[in-house]
Amino acid sequence: QEKVQQSPESLIVPEGAMVSLNCSFSDSASQSIWWYQQHPGKGPKALISIFSNGNKKEGRLTVYLNRASLHVSLHIKDSQPSDSAVYLCAVSINYGNEKITFGAGTKLTIKP
Amino acid sequence: EAAVTQSPRSKVAVTGGKVTLSCHQTNNHDYMYWYRQDTGHGLRLIHYSYVADSTEKGDIPDGYKASRPSQENFSLILELASLSQTAVYFCASSDLNQDTQYFGPGTRLLVL
């Protein structure tokens, strides 16, 4: 069973700061990794995904995947108060039947 | 944008009672999912379906049934609700398995 661990559990940063969120997974056979954003009282919304080793940039978001260390990180540049939310890491793996496992999330607060 | 709706948005149920949560998607997606979210546990997959009239067990199916009468509709049924099933339930849809998932707004269930 895939295990997905996120750190830190919560993070408070000032507006404009760079934010770094971490996600570790347990199975090297994992395929794609997604980051979802969840605002209070809402459903998660997909932000960015990555499959290949290396990095991927979309707007203020950059994600880094290192399959050798089973680690993926999400970086948010020039953080805004509207970025305050819970960020969920989701890892897919194929055990014959495809499965996606979510981490418990990191609660991010951006202070104006 | 892809649309997933859930009803009811919140519900109070009695222990031992039957509860039905409904989900409707207008995305023309084949895959639909039911998750529960508890503090500290992230999202856990209960049941999913990739075609009408067929459902599959997820990671925590015990105490839950699912029904997919059409491509657009997916229901989660708690035949005998228990206190431990108090949680927020999310429905999601995706075009392909392991593809980006689109979530509904959630149903907050309180079992007393």
GROMACS .gro file of C-alpha atoms in nm:
model
  224
    1GLN     CA    1   0.000   0.000   0.000
    2GLU     CA    2   0.143   0.332  -0.109
    3LYS     CA    3   0.213   0.577   0.173
    4VAL     CA    4   0.218   0.952   0.109
    5GLN     CA    5   0.361   1.183   0.375
    6GLN     CA    6   0.343   1.560   0.357
    7SER     CA    7   0.541   1.818   0.548
    8PRO     CA    8   0.509   2.051   0.718
    9GLU     CA    9   0.159   1.997   0.860
   10SER     CA   10   0.106   2.371   0.864
   11LEU     CA   11   0.295   2.677   0.750
   12ILE     CA   12   0.251   3.051   0.802
   13VAL     CA   13   0.443   3.292   0.580
   14PRO     CA   14   0.420   3.665   0.497
   15GLU     CA   15   0.269   3.779   0.171
   16GLY     CA   16   0.522   3.780  -0.112
   17ALA     CA   17   0.735   3.501   0.036
   18MET     CA   18   0.838   3.186  -0.150
   19VAL     CA   19   0.653   2.879  -0.019
   20SER     CA   20   0.795   2.525  -0.028
   21LEU     CA   21   0.578   2.221   0.041
   22ASN     CA   22   0.709   1.866   0.059
   23CYS     CA   23   0.569   1.523  -0.022
   24SER     CA   24   0.735   1.184   0.019
   25PHE     CA   25   0.600   0.858  -0.120
   26SER     CA   26   0.690   0.500  -0.052
   27ASP     CA   27   0.678   0.313  -0.384
   28SER     CA   28   0.927   0.374  -0.664
   29ALA     CA   29   0.672   0.234  -0.912
   30SER     CA   30   0.458   0.541  -0.860
   31GLN     CA   31   0.356   0.710  -1.180
   32SER     CA   32   0.213   1.061  -1.174
   33ILE     CA   33   0.199   1.305  -0.885
   34TRP     CA   34  -0.062   1.580  -0.849
   35TRP     CA   35  -0.092   1.877  -0.621
   36TYR     CA   36  -0.444   1.982  -0.525
   37GLN     CA   37  -0.554   2.301  -0.348
   38GLN     CA   38  -0.848   2.293  -0.107
   39HIS     CA   39  -1.007   2.605   0.037
   40PRO     CA   40  -1.223   2.575   0.352
   41GLY     CA   41  -1.562   2.421   0.281
   42LYS     CA   42  -1.472   2.342  -0.081
   43GLY     CA   43  -1.366   2.039  -0.279
   44PRO     CA   44  -1.001   1.995  -0.384
   45LYS     CA   45  -0.896   2.153  -0.712
   46ALA     CA   46  -0.607   2.025  -0.922
   47LEU     CA   47  -0.317   2.270  -0.954
   48ILE     CA   48  -0.032   2.093  -1.129
   49SER     CA   49   0.088   1.742  -1.206
   50ILE     CA   50   0.422   1.585  -1.295
   51PHE     CA   51   0.526   1.249  -1.435
   52SER     CA   52   0.889   1.278  -1.540
   53ASN     CA   53   1.187   1.328  -1.313
   54GLY     CA   54   1.286   1.694  -1.298
   55ASN     CA   55   1.082   2.007  -1.270
   56LYS     CA   56   0.774   2.164  -1.423
   57LYS     CA   57   0.672   2.529  -1.405
   58GLU     CA   58   0.327   2.680  -1.449
   59GLY     CA   59   0.289   3.047  -1.363
   60ARG     CA   60   0.390   3.103  -1.000
   61LEU     CA   61   0.404   2.726  -0.936
   62THR     CA   62   0.705   2.499  -0.978
   63VAL     CA   63   0.708   2.132  -0.892
   64TYR     CA   64   1.022   1.919  -0.852
   65LEU     CA   65   1.018   1.540  -0.871
   66ASN     CA   66   1.308   1.322  -0.761
   67ARG     CA   67   1.216   0.956  -0.814
   68ALA     CA   68   1.543   0.831  -0.667
   69SER     CA   69   1.464   0.992  -0.331
   70LEU     CA   70   1.086   0.936  -0.366
   71HIS     CA   71   1.025   1.304  -0.308
   72VAL     CA   72   0.827   1.579  -0.474
   73SER     CA   73   0.802   1.944  -0.375
   74LEU     CA   74   0.575   2.232  -0.470
   75HIS     CA   75   0.705   2.588  -0.469
   76ILE     CA   76   0.481   2.892  -0.484
   77LYS     CA   77   0.650   3.214  -0.584
   78ASP     CA   78   0.528   3.557  -0.467
   79SER     CA   79   0.262   3.410  -0.237
   80GLN     CA   80  -0.074   3.585  -0.207
   81PRO     CA   81  -0.340   3.576   0.070
   82SER     CA   82  -0.563   3.390  -0.177
   83ASP     CA   83  -0.307   3.106  -0.175
   84SER     CA   84  -0.409   3.031   0.184
   85ALA     CA   85  -0.554   2.679   0.167
   86VAL     CA   86  -0.475   2.314   0.233
   87TYR     CA   87  -0.245   2.160  -0.027
   88LEU     CA   88  -0.283   1.788  -0.098
   89CYS     CA   89  -0.026   1.568  -0.266
   90ALA     CA   90  -0.170   1.274  -0.464
   91VAL     CA   91   0.037   0.985  -0.601
   92SER     CA   92  -0.082   0.732  -0.855
   93ILE     CA   93   0.050   0.377  -0.882
   94ASN     CA   94  -0.048   0.073  -1.080
   95TYR     CA   95  -0.084  -0.244  -0.876
   96GLY     CA   96  -0.269  -0.410  -1.162
   97ASN     CA   97  -0.558  -0.183  -1.071
   98GLU     CA   98  -0.465   0.183  -1.081
   99LYS     CA   99  -0.481   0.361  -0.747
  100ILE     CA  100  -0.435   0.717  -0.632
  101THR     CA  101  -0.331   0.784  -0.273
  102PHE     CA  102  -0.362   1.127  -0.110
  103GLY     CA  103  -0.146   1.272   0.163
  104ALA     CA  104  -0.300   1.434   0.471
  105GLY     CA  105  -0.219   1.783   0.344
  106THR     CA  106  -0.031   2.097   0.444
  107LYS     CA  107  -0.231   2.392   0.573
  108LEU     CA  108  -0.082   2.712   0.430
  109THR     CA  109  -0.160   3.058   0.569
  110ILE     CA  110  -0.034   3.370   0.393
  111LYS     CA  111  -0.030   3.673   0.623
  112PRO     CA  112  -0.099   4.009   0.449
  113GLU     CA  113  -1.505   2.394  -1.647
  114ALA     CA  114  -1.594   2.043  -1.537
  115ALA     CA  115  -1.890   2.033  -1.300
  116VAL     CA  116  -1.965   1.791  -1.019
  117THR     CA  117  -2.256   1.850  -0.783
  118GLN     CA  118  -2.346   1.670  -0.464
  119SER     CA  119  -2.663   1.644  -0.258
  120PRO     CA  120  -2.737   1.695   0.016
  121ARG     CA  121  -2.464   1.940   0.119
  122SER     CA  122  -2.507   1.843   0.481
  123LYS     CA  123  -2.700   1.580   0.667
  124VAL     CA  124  -2.766   1.465   1.020
  125ALA     CA  125  -2.845   1.095   1.049
  126VAL     CA  126  -2.924   0.861   1.335
  127THR     CA  127  -2.718   0.556   1.419
  128GLY     CA  128  -2.856   0.253   1.237
  129GLY     CA  129  -3.042   0.460   0.980
  130LYS     CA  130  -2.996   0.450   0.605
  131VAL     CA  131  -2.818   0.737   0.431
  132THR     CA  132  -2.787   0.800   0.057
  133LEU     CA  133  -2.548   1.057  -0.082
  134SER     CA  134  -2.588   1.158  -0.444
  135CYS     CA  135  -2.343   1.285  -0.704
  136HIS     CA  136  -2.406   1.420  -1.052
  137GLN     CA  137  -2.147   1.516  -1.314
  138THR     CA  138  -2.189   1.695  -1.645
  139ASN     CA  139  -1.832   1.632  -1.763
  140ASN     CA  140  -1.908   1.325  -1.972
  141HIS     CA  141  -1.639   1.147  -1.767
  142ASP     CA  142  -1.619   0.770  -1.742
  143TYR     CA  143  -1.465   0.752  -1.394
  144MET     CA  144  -1.639   0.856  -1.074
  145TYR     CA  145  -1.515   0.826  -0.717
  146TRP     CA  146  -1.634   0.855  -0.359
  147TYR     CA  147  -1.390   0.969  -0.090
  148ARG     CA  148  -1.419   1.051   0.274
  149GLN     CA  149  -1.210   1.317   0.442
  150ASP     CA  150  -1.125   1.314   0.810
  151THR     CA  151  -0.892   1.549   0.989
  152GLY     CA  152  -0.537   1.418   0.968
  153HIS     CA  153  -0.620   1.146   0.714
  154GLY     CA  154  -0.650   1.329   0.388
  155LEU     CA  155  -0.883   1.173   0.133
  156ARG     CA  156  -0.952   0.801   0.141
  157LEU     CA  157  -1.115   0.619  -0.149
  158ILE     CA  158  -1.435   0.430  -0.065
  159HIS     CA  159  -1.571   0.314  -0.403
  160TYR     CA  160  -1.520   0.405  -0.764
  161SER     CA  161  -1.674   0.324  -1.100
  162TYR     CA  162  -1.551   0.336  -1.459
  163VAL     CA  163  -1.875   0.244  -1.633
  164ALA     CA  164  -2.248   0.261  -1.563
  165ASP     CA  165  -2.397  -0.033  -1.371
  166SER     CA  166  -2.059  -0.134  -1.231
  167THR     CA  167  -1.872  -0.030  -0.916
  168GLU     CA  168  -1.536  -0.122  -0.763
  169LYS     CA  169  -1.414  -0.125  -0.405
  170GLY     CA  170  -1.163   0.133  -0.296
  171ASP     CA  171  -0.941   0.129   0.010
  172ILE     CA  172  -1.211   0.155   0.280
  173PRO     CA  173  -1.535   0.001   0.140
  174ASP     CA  174  -1.663  -0.164   0.458
  175GLY     CA  175  -2.001  -0.024   0.566
  176TYR     CA  176  -2.061   0.145   0.229
  177LYS     CA  177  -2.231   0.050  -0.095
  178ALA     CA  178  -2.221   0.236  -0.424
  179SER     CA  179  -2.450   0.257  -0.722
  180ARG     CA  180  -2.384   0.392  -1.074
  181PRO     CA  181  -2.717   0.386  -1.259
  182SER     CA  182  -2.594   0.611  -1.541
  183GLN     CA  183  -2.274   0.775  -1.657
  184GLU     CA  184  -2.377   1.100  -1.489
  185ASN     CA  185  -2.490   0.970  -1.149
  186PHE     CA  186  -2.308   0.793  -0.868
  187SER     CA  187  -2.453   0.730  -0.523
  188LEU     CA  188  -2.301   0.626  -0.193
  189ILE     CA  189  -2.524   0.428   0.042
  190LEU     CA  190  -2.478   0.373   0.412
  191GLU     CA  191  -2.726   0.095   0.496
  192LEU     CA  192  -2.667   0.114   0.872
  193ALA     CA  193  -2.503   0.443   0.959
  194SER     CA  194  -2.255   0.440   1.247
  195LEU     CA  195  -2.087   0.711   1.453
  196SER     CA  196  -1.754   0.635   1.285
  197GLN     CA  197  -1.899   0.736   0.948
  198THR     CA  198  -1.923   1.100   1.054
  199ALA     CA  199  -1.702   1.276   0.798
  200VAL     CA  200  -1.704   1.495   0.490
  201TYR     CA  201  -1.770   1.298   0.172
  202PHE     CA  202  -1.644   1.405  -0.168
  203CYS     CA  203  -1.743   1.283  -0.509
  204ALA     CA  204  -1.508   1.326  -0.804
  205SER     CA  205  -1.495   1.244  -1.172
  206SER     CA  206  -1.215   1.199  -1.424
  207ASP     CA  207  -1.185   1.128  -1.790
  208LEU     CA  208  -0.939   0.840  -1.744
  209ASN     CA  209  -0.818   0.666  -1.432
  210GLN     CA  210  -0.510   0.842  -1.295
  211ASP     CA  211  -0.611   1.156  -1.479
  212THR     CA  212  -0.694   1.487  -1.313
  213GLN     CA  213  -0.994   1.448  -1.085
  214TYR     CA  214  -1.269   1.710  -1.057
  215PHE     CA  215  -1.428   1.725  -0.715
  216GLY     CA  216  -1.772   1.822  -0.596
  217PRO     CA  217  -1.825   2.062  -0.303
  218GLY     CA  218  -1.862   1.783  -0.047
  219THR     CA  219  -2.135   1.654   0.186
  220ARG     CA  220  -2.089   1.699   0.558
  221LEU     CA  221  -2.243   1.397   0.735
  222LEU     CA  222  -2.300   1.386   1.108
  223VAL     CA  223  -2.418   1.058   1.254
  224LEU     CA  224  -2.566   1.084   1.604
   0.00000   0.00000   0.00000
